[in-house]
mmCIF file of C-alpha atoms in Angstrom:
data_model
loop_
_atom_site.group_PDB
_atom_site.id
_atom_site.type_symbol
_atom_site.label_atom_id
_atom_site.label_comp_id
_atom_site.label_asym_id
_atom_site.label_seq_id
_atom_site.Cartn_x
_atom_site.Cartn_y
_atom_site.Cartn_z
ATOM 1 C CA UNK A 1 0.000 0.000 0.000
ATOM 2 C CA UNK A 2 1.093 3.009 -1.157
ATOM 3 C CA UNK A 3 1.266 5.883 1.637
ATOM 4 C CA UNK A 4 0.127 9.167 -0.310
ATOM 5 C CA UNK A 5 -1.927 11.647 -0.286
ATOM 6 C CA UNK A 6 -3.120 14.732 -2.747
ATOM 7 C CA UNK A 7 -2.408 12.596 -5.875
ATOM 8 C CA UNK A 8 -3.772 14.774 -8.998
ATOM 9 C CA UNK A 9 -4.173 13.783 -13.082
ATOM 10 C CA UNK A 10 -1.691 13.869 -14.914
ATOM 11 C CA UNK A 11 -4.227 15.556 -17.778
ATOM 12 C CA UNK A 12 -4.581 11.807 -19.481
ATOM 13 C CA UNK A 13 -6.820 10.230 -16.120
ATOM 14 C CA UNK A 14 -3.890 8.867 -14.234
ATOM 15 C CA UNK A 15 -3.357 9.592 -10.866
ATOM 16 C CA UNK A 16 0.069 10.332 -9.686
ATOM 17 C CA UNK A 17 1.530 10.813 -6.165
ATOM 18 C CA UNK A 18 2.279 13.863 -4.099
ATOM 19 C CA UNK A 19 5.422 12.976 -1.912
ATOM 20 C CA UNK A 20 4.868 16.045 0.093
ATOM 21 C CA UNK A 21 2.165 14.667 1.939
ATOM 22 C CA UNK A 22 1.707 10.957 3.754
ATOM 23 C CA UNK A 23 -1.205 8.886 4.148
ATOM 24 C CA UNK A 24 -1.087 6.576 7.090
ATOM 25 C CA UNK A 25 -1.406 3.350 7.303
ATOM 26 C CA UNK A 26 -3.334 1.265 9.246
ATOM 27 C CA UNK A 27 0.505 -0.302 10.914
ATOM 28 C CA UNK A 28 0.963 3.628 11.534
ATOM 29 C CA UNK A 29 -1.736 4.115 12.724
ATOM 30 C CA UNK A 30 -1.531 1.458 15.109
ATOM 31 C CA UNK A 31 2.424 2.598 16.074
ATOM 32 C CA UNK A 32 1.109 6.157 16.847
ATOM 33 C CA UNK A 33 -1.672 4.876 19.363
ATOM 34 C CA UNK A 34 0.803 2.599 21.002
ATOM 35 C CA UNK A 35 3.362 4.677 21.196
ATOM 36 C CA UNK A 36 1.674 7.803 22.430
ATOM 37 C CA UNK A 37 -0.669 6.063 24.741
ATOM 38 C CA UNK A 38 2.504 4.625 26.625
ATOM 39 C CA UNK A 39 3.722 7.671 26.646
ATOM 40 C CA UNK A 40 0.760 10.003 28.273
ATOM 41 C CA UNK A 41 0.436 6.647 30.389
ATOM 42 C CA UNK A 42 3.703 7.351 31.763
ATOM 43 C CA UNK A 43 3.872 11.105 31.902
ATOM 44 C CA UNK A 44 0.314 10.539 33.889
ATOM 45 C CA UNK A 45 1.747 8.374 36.168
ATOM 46 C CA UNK A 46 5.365 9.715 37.103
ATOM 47 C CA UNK A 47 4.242 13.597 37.224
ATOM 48 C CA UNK A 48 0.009 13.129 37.993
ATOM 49 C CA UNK A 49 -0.199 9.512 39.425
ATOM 50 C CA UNK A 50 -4.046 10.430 37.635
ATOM 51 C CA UNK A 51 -6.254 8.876 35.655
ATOM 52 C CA UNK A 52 -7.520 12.441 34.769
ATOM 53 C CA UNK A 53 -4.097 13.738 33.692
ATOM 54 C CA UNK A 54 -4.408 11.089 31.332
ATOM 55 C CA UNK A 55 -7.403 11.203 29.762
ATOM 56 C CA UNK A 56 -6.255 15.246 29.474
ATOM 57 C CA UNK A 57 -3.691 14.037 27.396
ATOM 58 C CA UNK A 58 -5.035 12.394 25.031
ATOM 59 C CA UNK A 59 -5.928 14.910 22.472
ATOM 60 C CA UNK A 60 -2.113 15.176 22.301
ATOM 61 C CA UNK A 61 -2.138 12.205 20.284
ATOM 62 C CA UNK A 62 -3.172 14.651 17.404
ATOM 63 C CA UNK A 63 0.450 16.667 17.639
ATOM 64 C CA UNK A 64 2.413 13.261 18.000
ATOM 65 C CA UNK A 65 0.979 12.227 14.715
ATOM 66 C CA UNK A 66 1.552 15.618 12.889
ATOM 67 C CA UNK A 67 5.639 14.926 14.333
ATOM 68 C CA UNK A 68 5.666 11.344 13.041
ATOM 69 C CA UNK A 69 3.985 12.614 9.639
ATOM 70 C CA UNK A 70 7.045 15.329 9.229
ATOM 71 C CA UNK A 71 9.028 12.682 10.525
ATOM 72 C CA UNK A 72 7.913 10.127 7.706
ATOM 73 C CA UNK A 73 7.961 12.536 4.589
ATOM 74 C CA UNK A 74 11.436 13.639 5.989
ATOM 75 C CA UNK A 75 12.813 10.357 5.545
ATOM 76 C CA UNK A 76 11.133 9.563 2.264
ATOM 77 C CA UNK A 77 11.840 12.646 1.124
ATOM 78 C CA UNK A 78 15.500 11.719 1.770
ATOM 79 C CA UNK A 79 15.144 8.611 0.102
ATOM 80 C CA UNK A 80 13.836 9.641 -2.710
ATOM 81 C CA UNK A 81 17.004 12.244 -3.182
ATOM 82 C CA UNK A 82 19.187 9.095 -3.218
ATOM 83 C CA UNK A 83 17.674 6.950 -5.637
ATOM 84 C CA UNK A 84 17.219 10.013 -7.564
ATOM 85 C CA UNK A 85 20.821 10.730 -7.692
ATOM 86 C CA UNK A 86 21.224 7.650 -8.711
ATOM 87 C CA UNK A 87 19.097 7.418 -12.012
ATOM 88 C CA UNK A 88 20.710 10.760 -12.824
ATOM 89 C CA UNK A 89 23.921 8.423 -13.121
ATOM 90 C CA UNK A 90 22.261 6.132 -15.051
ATOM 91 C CA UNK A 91 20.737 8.267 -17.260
ATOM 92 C CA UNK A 92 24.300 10.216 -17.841
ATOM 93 C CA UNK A 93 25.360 7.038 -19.140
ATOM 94 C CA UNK A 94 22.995 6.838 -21.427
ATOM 95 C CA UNK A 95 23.420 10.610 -22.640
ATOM 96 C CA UNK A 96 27.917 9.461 -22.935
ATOM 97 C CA UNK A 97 26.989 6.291 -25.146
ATOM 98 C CA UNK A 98 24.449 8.748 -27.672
ATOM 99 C CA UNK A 99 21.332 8.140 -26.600
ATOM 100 C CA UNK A 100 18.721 10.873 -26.637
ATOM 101 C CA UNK A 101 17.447 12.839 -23.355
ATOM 102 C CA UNK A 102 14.150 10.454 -23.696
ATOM 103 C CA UNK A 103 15.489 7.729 -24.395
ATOM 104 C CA UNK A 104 18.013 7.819 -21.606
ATOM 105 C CA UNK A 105 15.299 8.229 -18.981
ATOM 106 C CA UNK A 106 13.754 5.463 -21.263
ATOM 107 C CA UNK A 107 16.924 3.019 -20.228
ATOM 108 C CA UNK A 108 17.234 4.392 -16.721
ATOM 109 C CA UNK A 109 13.508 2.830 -16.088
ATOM 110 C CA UNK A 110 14.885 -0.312 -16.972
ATOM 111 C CA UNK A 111 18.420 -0.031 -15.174
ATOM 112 C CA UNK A 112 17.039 1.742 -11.665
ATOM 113 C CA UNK A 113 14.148 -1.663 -11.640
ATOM 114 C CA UNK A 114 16.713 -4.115 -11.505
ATOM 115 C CA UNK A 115 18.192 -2.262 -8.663
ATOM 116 C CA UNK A 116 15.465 -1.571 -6.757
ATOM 117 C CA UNK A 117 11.877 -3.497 -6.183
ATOM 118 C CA UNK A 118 9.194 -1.749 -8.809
ATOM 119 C CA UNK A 119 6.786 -0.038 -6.003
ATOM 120 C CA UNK A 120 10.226 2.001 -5.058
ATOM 121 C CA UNK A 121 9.207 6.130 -5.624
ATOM 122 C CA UNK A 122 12.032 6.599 -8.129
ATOM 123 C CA UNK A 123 11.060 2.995 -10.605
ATOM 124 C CA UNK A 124 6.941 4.059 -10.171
ATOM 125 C CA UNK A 125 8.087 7.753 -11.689
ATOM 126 C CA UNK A 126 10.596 6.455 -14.276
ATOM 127 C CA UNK A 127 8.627 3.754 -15.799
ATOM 128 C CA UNK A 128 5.587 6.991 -15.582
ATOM 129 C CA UNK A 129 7.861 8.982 -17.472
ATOM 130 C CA UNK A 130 8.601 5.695 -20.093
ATOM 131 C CA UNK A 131 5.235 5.764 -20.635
ATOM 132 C CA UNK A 132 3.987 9.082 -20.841
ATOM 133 C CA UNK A 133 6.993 9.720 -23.428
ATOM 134 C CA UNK A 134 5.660 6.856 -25.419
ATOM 135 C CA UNK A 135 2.418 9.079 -26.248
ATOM 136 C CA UNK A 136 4.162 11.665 -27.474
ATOM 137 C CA UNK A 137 4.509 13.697 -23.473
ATOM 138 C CA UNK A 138 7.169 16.368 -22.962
ATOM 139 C CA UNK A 139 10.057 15.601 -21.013
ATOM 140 C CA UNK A 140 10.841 18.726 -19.622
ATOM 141 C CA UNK A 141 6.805 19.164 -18.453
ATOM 142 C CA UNK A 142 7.054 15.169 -17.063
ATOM 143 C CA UNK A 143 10.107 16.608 -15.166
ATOM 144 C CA UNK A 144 9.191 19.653 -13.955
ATOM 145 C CA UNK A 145 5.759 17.505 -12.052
ATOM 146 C CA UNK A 146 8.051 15.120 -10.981
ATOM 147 C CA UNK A 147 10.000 17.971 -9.326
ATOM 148 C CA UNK A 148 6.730 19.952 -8.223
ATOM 149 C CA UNK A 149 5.335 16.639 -6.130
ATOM 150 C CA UNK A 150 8.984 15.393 -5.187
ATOM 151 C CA UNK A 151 9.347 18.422 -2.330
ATOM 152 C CA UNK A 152 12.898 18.432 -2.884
ATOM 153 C CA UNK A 153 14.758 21.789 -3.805
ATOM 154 C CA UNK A 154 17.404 19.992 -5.602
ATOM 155 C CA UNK A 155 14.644 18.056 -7.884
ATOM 156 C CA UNK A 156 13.358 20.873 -8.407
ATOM 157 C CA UNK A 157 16.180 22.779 -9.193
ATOM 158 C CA UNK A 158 17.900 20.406 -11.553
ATOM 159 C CA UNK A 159 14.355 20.084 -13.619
ATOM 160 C CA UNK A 160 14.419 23.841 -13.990
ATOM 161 C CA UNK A 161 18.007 24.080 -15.561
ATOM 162 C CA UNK A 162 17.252 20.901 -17.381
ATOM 163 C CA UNK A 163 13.995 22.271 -19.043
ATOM 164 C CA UNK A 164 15.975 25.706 -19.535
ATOM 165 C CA UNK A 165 19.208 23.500 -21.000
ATOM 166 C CA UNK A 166 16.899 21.455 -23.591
ATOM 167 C CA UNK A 167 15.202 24.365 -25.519
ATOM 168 C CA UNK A 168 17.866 26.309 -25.922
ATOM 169 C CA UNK A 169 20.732 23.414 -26.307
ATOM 170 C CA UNK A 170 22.744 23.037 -23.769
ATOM 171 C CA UNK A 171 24.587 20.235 -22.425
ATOM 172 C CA UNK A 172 22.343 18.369 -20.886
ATOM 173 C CA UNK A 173 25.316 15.546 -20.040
ATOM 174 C CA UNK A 174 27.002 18.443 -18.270
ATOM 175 C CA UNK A 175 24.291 19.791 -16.024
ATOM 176 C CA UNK A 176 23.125 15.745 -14.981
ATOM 177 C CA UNK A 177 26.928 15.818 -13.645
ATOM 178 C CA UNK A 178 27.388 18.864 -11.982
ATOM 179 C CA UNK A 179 23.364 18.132 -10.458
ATOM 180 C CA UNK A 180 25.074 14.786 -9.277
ATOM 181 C CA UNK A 181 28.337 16.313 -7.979
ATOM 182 C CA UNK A 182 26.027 18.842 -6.114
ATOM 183 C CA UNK A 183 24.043 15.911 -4.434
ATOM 184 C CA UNK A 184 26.471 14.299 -3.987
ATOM 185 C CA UNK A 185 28.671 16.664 -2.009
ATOM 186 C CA UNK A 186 25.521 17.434 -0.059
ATOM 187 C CA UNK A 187 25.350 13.324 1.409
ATOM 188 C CA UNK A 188 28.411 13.144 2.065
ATOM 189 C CA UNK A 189 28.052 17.039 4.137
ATOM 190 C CA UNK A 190 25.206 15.326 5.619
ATOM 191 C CA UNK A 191 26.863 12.275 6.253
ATOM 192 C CA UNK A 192 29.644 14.072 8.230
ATOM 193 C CA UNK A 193 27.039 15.545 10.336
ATOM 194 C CA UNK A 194 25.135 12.828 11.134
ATOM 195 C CA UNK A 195 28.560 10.593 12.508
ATOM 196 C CA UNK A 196 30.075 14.119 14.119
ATOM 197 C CA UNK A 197 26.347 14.434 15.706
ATOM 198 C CA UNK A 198 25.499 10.701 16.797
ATOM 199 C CA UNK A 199 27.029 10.655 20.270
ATOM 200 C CA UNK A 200 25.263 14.007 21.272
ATOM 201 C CA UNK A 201 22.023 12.666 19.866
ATOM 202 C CA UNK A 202 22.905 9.753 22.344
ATOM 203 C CA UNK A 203 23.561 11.552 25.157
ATOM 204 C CA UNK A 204 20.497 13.799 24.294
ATOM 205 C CA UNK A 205 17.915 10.973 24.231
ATOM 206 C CA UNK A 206 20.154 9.671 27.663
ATOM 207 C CA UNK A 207 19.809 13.126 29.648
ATOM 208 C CA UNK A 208 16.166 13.167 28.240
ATOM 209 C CA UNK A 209 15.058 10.119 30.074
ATOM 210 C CA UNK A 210 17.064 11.077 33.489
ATOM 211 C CA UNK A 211 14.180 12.645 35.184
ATOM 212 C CA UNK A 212 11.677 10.775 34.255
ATOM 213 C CA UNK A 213 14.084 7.689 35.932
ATOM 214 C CA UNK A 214 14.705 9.922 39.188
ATOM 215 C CA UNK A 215 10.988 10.656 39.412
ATOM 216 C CA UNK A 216 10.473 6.797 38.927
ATOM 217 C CA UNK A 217 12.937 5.877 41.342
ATOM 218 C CA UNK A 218 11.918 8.730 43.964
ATOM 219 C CA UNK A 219 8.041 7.131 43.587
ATOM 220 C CA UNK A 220 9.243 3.418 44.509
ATOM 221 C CA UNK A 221 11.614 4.045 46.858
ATOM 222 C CA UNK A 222 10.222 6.887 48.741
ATOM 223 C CA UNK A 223 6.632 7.143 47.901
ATOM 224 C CA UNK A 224 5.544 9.614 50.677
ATOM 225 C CA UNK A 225 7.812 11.872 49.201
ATOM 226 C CA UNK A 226 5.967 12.932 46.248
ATOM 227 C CA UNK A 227 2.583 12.662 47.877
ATOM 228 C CA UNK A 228 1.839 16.224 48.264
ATOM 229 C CA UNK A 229 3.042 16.746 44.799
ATOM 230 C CA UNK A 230 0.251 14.745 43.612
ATOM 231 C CA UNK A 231 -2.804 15.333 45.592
ATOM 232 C CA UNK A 232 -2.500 19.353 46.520
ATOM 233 C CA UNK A 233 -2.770 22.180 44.277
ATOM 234 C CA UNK A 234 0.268 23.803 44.535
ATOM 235 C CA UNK A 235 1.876 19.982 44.003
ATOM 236 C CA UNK A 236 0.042 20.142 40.731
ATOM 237 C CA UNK A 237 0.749 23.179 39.756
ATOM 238 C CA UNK A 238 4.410 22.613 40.751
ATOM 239 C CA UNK A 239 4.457 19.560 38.716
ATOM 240 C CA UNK A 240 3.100 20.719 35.962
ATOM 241 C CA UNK A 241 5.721 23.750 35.980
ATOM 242 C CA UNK A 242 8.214 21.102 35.409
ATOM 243 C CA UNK A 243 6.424 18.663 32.933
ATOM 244 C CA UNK A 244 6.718 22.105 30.905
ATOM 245 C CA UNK A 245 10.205 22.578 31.537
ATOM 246 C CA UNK A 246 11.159 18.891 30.640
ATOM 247 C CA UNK A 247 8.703 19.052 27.560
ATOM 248 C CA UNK A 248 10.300 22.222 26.200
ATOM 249 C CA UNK A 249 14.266 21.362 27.461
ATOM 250 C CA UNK A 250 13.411 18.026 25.104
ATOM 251 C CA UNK A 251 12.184 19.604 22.434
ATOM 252 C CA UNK A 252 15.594 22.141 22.469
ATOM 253 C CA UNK A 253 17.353 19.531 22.962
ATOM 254 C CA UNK A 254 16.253 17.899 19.691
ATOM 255 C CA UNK A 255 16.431 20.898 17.765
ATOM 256 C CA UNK A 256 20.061 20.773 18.337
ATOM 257 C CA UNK A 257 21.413 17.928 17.300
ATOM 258 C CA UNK A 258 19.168 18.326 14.268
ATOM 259 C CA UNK A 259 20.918 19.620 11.312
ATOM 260 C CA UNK A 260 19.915 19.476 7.858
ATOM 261 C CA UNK A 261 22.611 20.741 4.904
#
């Protein structure tokens, strides 16, 4: 099953996907309830000890799946970069043994399904493009939707100068390079931020879960202890003061040792 949403014609009845968007499934769905209810089950029961506090949290459920939506088209989005890259290399080929511009997107259909399984984004668009060129479709217009759905910038970009590069002849061979050297310096940028990041993003998810072990620990060991917290006002409001704190000094946290190139 396919996970998009917003699909649109492409003018001859066929509906194409929108990568910008994601349509869960029913194994997300389930991950998202699961996840979330253990979650505002725990929160409820280390900062509330309430059954109220967490049926109050439930709506939340709402925002986690809007963060593991961005989360998911992230990713795919990411994805789809790579293999994209990588039919731009085949398709080079293509352009270096004398092939036309079609007919090299033509052969990279064929070459990018024997690497990857046919439901991958990059095969579904390729053979699309195969066929659509087969009835006479422009390239540059099959491109440019490609790019418009894709949500990438550097899609985008490279079916721009492509278009631009066909009807006035350019070299196409030459821009399908420097596009890949481009991406490609990009990964490997990324790459080097990911491994120069990975132990902070460690230690971030370890300080994350330190209070919510010391409040753990605190409520088996000492229970009286936090009994005022949890049955007074103030306690509440007190506790709820720091829920905040931890919620936003998580969040921070994250945006930190999140870096995109």
């Amino acid at each position: 099953m396919t996970n998009y949403e917003g699909s649109r014609g492409s003018g001859k009845g066929e509906p194409v996907p929108d990568y910008r968007v994601y349509r869960m499934t029913a194994g997300d769905w389930i991950r998202c309830l699961l996840t979330y209810t253990l979650f505002d089950g725990m929160i409820s029961l280390l900062f509330y000890r309430s059954w109220i506090a967490f049926a109050a949290g439930l709506p939340g459920i709402w925002l986690y799946r809007r963060m593991y939506l961005r989360e998911k088209i992230r990713l795919r989005g990411k994805r789809l970069e790579e293999t994209f890259m990588t039919a731009l290399q085949s398709v080079s080929s293509s352009l270096t043994a004398g092939y036309s511009a079609e007919n090299a997107f033509a052969e990279a259909c064929k070459e990018l399904e024997k690497l990857y399984y046919a439901e991958e984004p990059v095969c579904r668009e390729l053979h699309r493009i195969k066929r659509m060129l087969s009835v006479n479709e422009n390239l540059e217009a099959l491109l440019a939707d490609w790019a418009a759905r894709s949500g990438s910038a550097d899609i985008r970009n490279f079916a721009a100068v492509f278009s631009a590069a066909k009807r006035t002849g350019g070299d196409l061979n030459a821009i399908i390079r420097n596009t890949i050297s481009i991406m490609t310096q990009k990964r490997e940028a990324q790459q080097e931020i990911e491994v120069s990041l990975a132990s902070r993003k460690m230690e971030q998810k370890v300080m994350s879960g330190i209070p919510l072990f010391i409040l753990a620990y605190v409520g088996l060991t000492s229970p009286e202890f936090l009994e005022g917290m949890y049955y007074t006002p103030v306690g509440i409001l007190v506790m709820t003061a720091a829920l905040l704190l931890y919620g936003g000094a998580f969040l921070l946290g994250r945006y930190f040792v999140r870096i995109e190139v």
